[in-house]
Short mmCIF file of C-alpha atoms in Angstrom, two decimals:
data_model
loop_
_atom_site.label_atom_id
_atom_site.label_comp_id
_atom_site.label_asym_id
_atom_site.label_seq_id
_atom_site.Cartn_x
_atom_site.Cartn_y
_atom_site.Cartn_z
CA GLN E 5 26.00 -29.74 8.09
CA ASN E 6 25.47 -29.02 12.08
CA GLU E 7 25.19 -31.59 14.61
CA THR E 8 21.62 -33.09 13.53
CA ASP E 9 22.29 -33.58 9.73
CA GLU E 10 25.36 -35.17 10.48
CA THR E 11 23.63 -37.45 12.52
CA ASN E 12 20.57 -38.17 10.40
CA CYS E 13 22.53 -39.07 7.52
CA ASN E 14 24.96 -41.37 9.19
CA LEU E 15 21.67 -43.50 9.64
CA TRP E 16 21.09 -43.38 5.78
CA PRO E 17 23.96 -44.34 3.14
CA CYS E 18 23.82 -41.20 1.71
CA ASN E 19 27.71 -40.17 2.23
CA ASN E 20 29.19 -41.65 -0.95
CA LEU E 21 29.62 -39.64 -4.13
CA TYR E 22 27.23 -41.83 -5.64
CA THR E 23 23.98 -40.25 -4.17
CA ARG E 24 25.01 -37.25 -3.52
CA CYS E 25 23.99 -34.73 -6.03
CA ASN E 26 21.82 -37.29 -7.78
CA TYR E 27 18.41 -36.05 -7.65
CA ALA E 28 17.53 -38.88 -5.41
CA TRP E 29 16.54 -38.16 -1.61
CA THR E 30 19.34 -40.56 0.23
CA CYS E 31 18.92 -38.64 4.07
CA PRO E 32 15.15 -38.03 5.45
CA ASN E 33 16.03 -34.79 5.29
CA GLY E 34 17.79 -34.34 1.65
CA ILE E 35 20.94 -33.06 2.67
CA ASP E 36 23.12 -35.33 0.42
CA GLU E 37 20.69 -32.78 -2.43
CA ILE E 38 21.99 -29.38 -0.74
CA ASP E 39 24.34 -27.32 -2.37
CA CYS E 40 23.78 -29.54 -6.35
CA ASN E 41 21.97 -27.14 -8.23
CA PRO E 42 23.73 -23.83 -9.17
CA LEU E 43 20.62 -23.13 -11.57
CA SER E 44 18.14 -23.40 -7.83
CA LYS E 45 16.45 -20.66 -6.26
CA CYS E 46 17.10 -21.88 -3.07
CA TYR E 47 20.97 -22.72 -3.28
CA PRO E 48 22.55 -23.74 -1.80
CA ASP E 49 21.31 -23.87 1.73
CA GLY E 50 17.99 -24.63 1.06
CA HIS E 51 14.99 -26.69 -0.98
CA GLU E 52 12.58 -25.68 -3.95
CA CYS E 53 9.06 -26.23 -2.41
CA VAL E 54 5.39 -25.36 -3.23
CA SER E 55 3.73 -23.63 -1.20
CA PRO E 56 -0.01 -24.90 -0.63
CA ILE E 57 -1.56 -21.34 0.62
CA SER E 58 0.58 -19.40 -2.23
CA LEU E 59 0.79 -22.10 -4.77
CA GLU E 60 4.01 -20.42 -5.68
CA VAL E 61 7.67 -22.48 -5.54
CA ILE E 62 9.03 -21.49 -2.39
CA CYS E 63 12.37 -21.99 -0.49
CA LEU E 64 12.17 -24.29 2.48
CA PRO E 65 15.26 -24.54 4.68
CA VAL E 66 16.73 -27.93 5.69
CA ASN E 67 15.74 -27.83 9.45
CA ARG E 68 12.11 -27.71 8.42
CA THR E 69 12.45 -31.05 6.02
CA GLY E 70 12.16 -34.59 6.98
CA ASN E 71 11.39 -33.30 10.67
CA GLY E 72 7.58 -35.21 10.30
CA VAL E 73 5.31 -31.70 9.80
CA VAL E 74 4.33 -31.34 5.96
CA ASP E 75 4.89 -28.10 4.44
CA CYS E 76 5.07 -28.15 0.90
CA LEU E 77 2.67 -29.70 -1.32
CA GLY E 78 3.46 -33.21 -2.98
CA SER E 79 4.97 -33.67 1.04
CA THR E 80 8.36 -32.79 -0.75
CA ASP E 81 9.81 -31.88 2.07
CA GLU E 82 8.12 -35.55 3.89
CA ARG E 83 8.77 -38.76 1.40
CA GLN E 84 9.01 -41.30 4.27
CA HIS E 85 5.26 -41.90 4.20
CA CYS E 86 4.88 -42.93 0.47
CA ARG E 87 7.82 -44.38 0.16
CA GLU E 88 7.10 -47.00 2.86
CA GLN E 89 3.01 -47.18 1.60
CA ASN E 90 4.06 -47.91 -1.77
CA PRO E 91 8.27 -48.88 -1.49
CA ASP E 92 8.23 -50.86 -4.42
CA ASN E 93 5.98 -48.28 -6.80
CA PRO E 94 8.62 -45.39 -6.54
CA THR E 95 6.13 -43.11 -8.95
CA LEU E 96 3.66 -43.22 -6.41
CA ARG E 97 5.17 -40.57 -4.15
CA TYR E 98 2.55 -37.45 -4.40
CA ARG E 99 1.07 -37.29 -1.24
CA CYS E 100 -2.09 -35.22 -1.13
CA TRP E 101 -2.43 -32.82 1.14
CA ASN E 102 -4.39 -33.39 4.93
CA SER E 103 -4.33 -37.71 3.63
CA THR E 104 -2.38 -40.65 3.62
CA ASP E 105 -3.06 -41.16 0.25
CA CYS E 106 -0.01 -41.51 -2.66
CA VAL E 107 -0.65 -40.99 -6.15
CA PRO E 108 1.40 -40.44 -9.59
CA SER E 109 4.44 -37.94 -9.27
CA ASN E 110 2.69 -35.22 -12.38
CA CYS E 111 0.34 -32.60 -12.26
CA HIS E 112 -2.37 -34.50 -13.68
CA ASN E 113 -2.31 -36.59 -10.93
CA SER E 114 -2.85 -34.67 -7.72
CA ASN E 115 -6.36 -34.02 -8.98
CA GLN E 116 -6.88 -37.27 -7.44
CA CYS E 117 -6.53 -35.01 -3.87
CA PRO E 118 -9.81 -33.67 -3.16
CA VAL E 119 -7.78 -30.43 -1.64
CA GLU E 120 -5.26 -30.43 -4.97
CA GLN E 121 -9.35 -31.02 -7.12
CA ILE E 122 -10.79 -27.97 -4.95
CA GLN E 123 -7.79 -25.35 -5.34
CA SER E 124 -7.57 -27.04 -9.26
CA PHE E 125 -4.41 -26.90 -8.93
CA TRP E 126 -3.41 -29.47 -11.21
CA ASN E 127 -3.81 -26.66 -14.11
CA GLN E 128 -2.45 -24.47 -12.75
CA CYS E 129 0.72 -26.78 -12.17
CA GLN E 130 0.78 -27.47 -15.53
CA GLN E 131 0.87 -24.25 -16.55
CA ASP E 132 4.15 -23.32 -14.07
CA GLN E 133 7.35 -25.23 -15.18
CA ASN E 134 8.89 -24.45 -12.06
CA ILE E 135 6.52 -26.21 -9.97
CA ALA E 136 5.75 -29.13 -12.60
CA ARG E 137 9.65 -29.71 -11.94
CA VAL E 138 9.60 -29.51 -7.67
CA ILE E 139 6.59 -31.84 -8.44
CA PHE E 140 8.42 -34.64 -11.09
CA SER E 141 11.39 -34.45 -8.60
CA LEU E 142 9.59 -37.14 -6.22
CA LEU E 143 10.55 -39.22 -9.38
CA HIS E 144 14.06 -39.32 -9.31
CA ASP E 145 13.35 -42.28 -6.11
CA ILE E 146 13.63 -44.34 -9.48
CA MET E 147 17.43 -43.70 -8.65
CA LEU E 148 16.98 -45.23 -5.26
CA GLY E 149 16.04 -48.66 -6.95
CA SER E 150 13.37 -50.78 -6.24
CA GLY E 151 13.01 -50.65 -2.01
CA PHE E 152 13.96 -47.34 -0.48
CA HIS E 153 16.62 -50.02 1.36
CA SER E 154 18.06 -52.04 -0.86
CA ASN E 155 21.42 -52.60 -1.63
CA ASN E 156 20.78 -53.53 -5.44
CA LYS E 157 21.00 -49.29 -6.13
CA TYR E 158 22.80 -50.03 -9.52
CA PHE E 159 22.31 -50.66 -12.78
CA ILE E 160 22.74 -54.49 -14.10
CA LEU E 161 20.61 -56.89 -15.96
CA ASP E 162 19.62 -58.45 -13.05
CA ASN E 163 18.15 -55.23 -11.78
CA SER E 164 16.95 -53.77 -15.09
CA THR E 165 13.46 -53.47 -14.92
CA ARG E 166 13.36 -51.41 -11.92
CA PHE E 167 15.19 -48.67 -13.78
CA THR E 168 12.33 -47.43 -15.61
CA MET E 169 12.26 -44.75 -18.36
CA TYR E 170 9.70 -41.87 -18.00
CA THR E 171 9.39 -38.80 -19.12
CA SER E 172 10.03 -35.30 -18.73
CA VAL E 173 9.18 -31.93 -18.97
CA THR E 174 12.23 -30.94 -20.35
CA ASN E 175 14.91 -32.61 -22.00
CA GLN E 176 12.75 -34.36 -24.34
CA ILE E 177 14.69 -36.06 -27.45
CA GLN E 178 12.70 -38.51 -29.81
CA ILE E 179 14.41 -41.98 -30.77
CA ASP E 180 13.77 -44.37 -33.78
CA LEU E 181 13.45 -47.58 -31.56
CA ALA E 182 14.51 -49.63 -34.65
CA SER E 183 17.83 -48.32 -35.33
CA SER E 184 18.30 -46.75 -31.90
CA THR E 185 19.56 -42.89 -33.66
CA VAL E 186 17.75 -39.76 -33.56
CA ASP E 187 16.14 -39.19 -36.34
CA ILE E 188 12.89 -37.00 -36.87
CA ASN E 189 11.74 -37.57 -40.50
CA THR E 190 10.81 -41.32 -40.61
CA ASN E 191 8.76 -43.61 -38.87
CA PRO E 192 6.38 -41.53 -36.59
CA SER E 193 4.98 -44.12 -34.87
CA LYS E 194 7.25 -46.40 -33.80
CA ARG E 195 8.91 -43.50 -31.22
CA GLU E 196 8.24 -42.45 -27.95
CA LEU E 197 9.76 -40.08 -25.70
CA ILE E 198 12.26 -40.79 -23.20
CA THR E 199 14.33 -39.13 -20.97
CA LYS E 200 18.35 -39.22 -20.57
CA THR E 201 19.54 -38.82 -16.22
CA ILE E 202 22.46 -37.29 -16.70
CA SER E 203 24.54 -37.47 -12.55
CA PHE E 204 27.16 -34.49 -13.16
CA ASN E 205 28.53 -35.96 -10.42
CA GLN E 206 29.30 -39.24 -11.51
CA ALA E 207 29.94 -37.66 -15.11
CA TRP E 208 33.03 -35.56 -13.79
CA LEU E 209 34.23 -38.00 -11.40
CA CYS E 210 36.89 -39.92 -13.46
CA ASN E 211 38.14 -36.38 -15.69
CA ARG E 212 39.49 -37.96 -18.71
CA GLY E 213 38.41 -41.76 -17.61
CA ILE E 214 35.91 -43.81 -17.32
CA LEU E 215 33.81 -45.15 -14.16
CA VAL E 216 33.34 -48.43 -14.18
CA PHE E 217 32.19 -50.55 -10.47
CA LEU E 218 33.31 -53.41 -8.77
CA GLY E 219 32.46 -56.31 -7.00
CA LEU E 220 29.28 -56.36 -5.19
CA ASP E 221 29.94 -53.97 -3.14
CA LYS E 222 29.97 -51.73 -6.45
CA ARG E 223 33.20 -50.25 -5.66
CA GLU E 224 33.71 -46.82 -8.05
CA HIS E 225 36.60 -47.60 -9.92
CA CYS E 226 38.07 -45.13 -13.21
CA LEU E 227 39.62 -45.85 -15.76
CA CYS E 228 42.35 -44.06 -17.42
CA PRO E 229 43.49 -43.25 -20.49
CA PRO E 230 47.05 -42.68 -21.06
CA SER E 231 48.07 -39.68 -20.87
CA TYR E 232 46.40 -40.02 -17.21
CA TYR E 233 46.69 -41.62 -13.19
CA GLY E 234 45.64 -40.97 -10.77
CA ASP E 235 42.48 -42.88 -8.24
CA ARG E 236 40.22 -40.04 -10.48
CA CYS E 237 42.46 -39.72 -13.44
CA GLN E 238 43.07 -36.68 -11.64
CA PHE E 239 46.61 -36.42 -13.17
CA GLN E 240 48.67 -36.00 -16.21
CA ASN E 241 51.48 -38.47 -17.16
CA GLU E 242 54.46 -36.80 -18.41
CA ARG E 243 54.05 -37.55 -22.39
CA ILE E 244 55.59 -36.27 -25.21
CA SER E 245 52.56 -34.96 -27.65
CA LEU E 246 53.29 -35.15 -31.28
CA THR E 247 51.51 -34.14 -34.20
CA ILE E 248 52.60 -35.65 -37.70
CA GLN E 249 51.69 -35.05 -40.97
CA PHE E 250 53.06 -37.02 -44.09
CA THR E 251 53.03 -35.25 -47.96
CA LYS E 252 53.32 -36.70 -51.03
CA LYS E 253 56.44 -36.10 -52.50
CA CYS E 254 56.86 -38.30 -55.18
CA ALA E 255 55.72 -38.77 -58.68
CA PRO E 256 51.66 -39.11 -58.74
CA THR E 257 52.24 -42.33 -59.92
CA CYS E 258 54.17 -43.39 -57.14
CA ASP E 259 52.00 -44.90 -54.75
CA GLY E 260 52.32 -47.45 -51.09
CA MET E 261 50.66 -48.03 -48.22
CA TYR E 262 53.40 -47.45 -45.36
CA SER E 263 53.96 -49.10 -41.77
CA ILE E 264 54.49 -45.67 -40.06
CA ILE E 265 56.33 -46.30 -36.30
CA LEU E 266 57.06 -43.83 -33.76
CA LYS E 267 58.91 -44.70 -30.81
CA LEU E 268 59.92 -42.92 -27.14
CA ILE E 269 63.74 -43.65 -26.89
CA ASP E 270 66.51 -42.07 -24.21
CA ASP E 271 70.22 -42.33 -24.98
CA GLU E 272 71.02 -45.65 -24.15
CA GLU E 273 67.99 -47.32 -26.67
CA THR E 274 65.27 -48.64 -24.07
CA ILE E 275 62.07 -48.09 -26.25
CA HIS E 276 59.76 -46.12 -23.70
CA SER E 277 56.55 -46.05 -25.89
CA TYR E 278 55.67 -46.70 -29.12
CA GLU E 279 52.78 -45.93 -31.64
CA GLN E 280 52.37 -48.47 -34.76
CA PHE E 281 49.49 -47.58 -37.80
CA THR E 282 49.78 -47.99 -41.32
CA HIS E 283 49.46 -45.32 -43.64
CA MET E 284 47.82 -45.24 -47.20
CA SER E 285 49.05 -42.10 -49.30
CA THR E 286 46.88 -41.73 -51.99
CA GLU E 287 43.91 -41.98 -49.50
CA LYS E 288 45.42 -39.69 -46.18
CA CYS E 289 47.67 -36.99 -47.19
CA ASN E 290 45.38 -34.81 -45.02
CA THR E 291 45.07 -36.70 -41.75
CA LYS E 292 47.23 -35.50 -39.00
CA TYR E 293 47.89 -38.44 -36.16
CA ASN E 294 47.91 -37.16 -33.09
CA ILE E 295 50.39 -39.50 -30.77
CA ASN E 296 51.15 -39.39 -27.18
CA LEU E 297 54.58 -41.39 -25.98
CA LEU E 298 54.55 -41.54 -22.23
CA TYR E 299 57.48 -42.45 -20.36
CA ASN E 300 57.93 -45.27 -18.78
CA THR E 301 59.06 -43.97 -15.47
CA ARG E 302 57.52 -41.62 -13.21
CA PRO E 303 58.28 -39.14 -12.52
CA LYS E 304 61.41 -39.29 -16.01
CA ASN E 305 64.52 -39.24 -15.27
CA ILE E 306 66.02 -35.66 -16.04
CA MET E 307 69.59 -37.06 -16.23
CA THR E 308 69.04 -39.06 -19.30
CA ASN E 309 68.36 -37.26 -23.04
CA TYR E 310 65.42 -38.74 -24.94
CA SER E 311 64.23 -38.58 -28.69
CA ILE E 312 61.35 -40.00 -30.75
CA ARG E 313 62.30 -42.63 -34.01
CA ILE E 314 60.28 -41.99 -37.18
CA GLU E 315 60.96 -45.21 -39.05
CA ALA E 316 58.40 -45.99 -42.11
CA TYR E 317 58.21 -49.38 -44.32
CA ASN E 318 56.64 -49.84 -47.28
CA LYS E 319 54.45 -52.47 -47.26
CA ILE E 320 53.89 -53.04 -50.76
#
């Protein structure tokens, strides 16, 4: 980033992990979405743009976006006008060429614009998925919530209506609305196409953990599984990983239900961690139990000897 980009971005809440690479332009020049998609023809330092001259997807450098000069059809490089004109309707983001009118951001509705209608742009847009993808990208303003300057951009019950389901040109799935399960064979009248938008940055922010938001300021926080720790669950705990399976050795009529207890202990009989589960010899003979036993100090005491104790109690 050059000095101009950094100054431009400091005016906007775009230098955090939530807004980075989430497809929605939070910075006026979209610098927060640069170097995000390796599959883009403009990766890593440009934005995709539909040329009003050739009607093809070209690459526009960052220094030509957010500068007040419209270079792309739909004004995908200058998004402020439609945002200010329709702050509560993020679907109206396509700006007609040589006009101040804003229409819904899809191929079909671009036909409402006089210049695009003369060029039959909407027809070419429908036939070329690359063009459709660029125009459809304007709809990611939905990620910003109602009103571009809104501080409440996260999904909570109070603002759930802002995060509307919308149809994408790719990654469409059919869902049975009655049971919320994937089913493509029955009750077609109860289906509709929806798209699940995934933020890959958020998906991997916590590595093996779960991302949650804390407090009114929606601070990002990671809930880590026992085997990992760190603010992003990026470090592995020292532990003993144990896989155990039981084999029935007694007579066929010997059926039982057992409580199995596994303990990690040191030479002073201190229990560092344990796992307990119920094993049924009639049903789970082929089951393998994968257990992680953690030391109660980090790092473990290398001067101490450790062992695993396995106890089985017949519950009958």
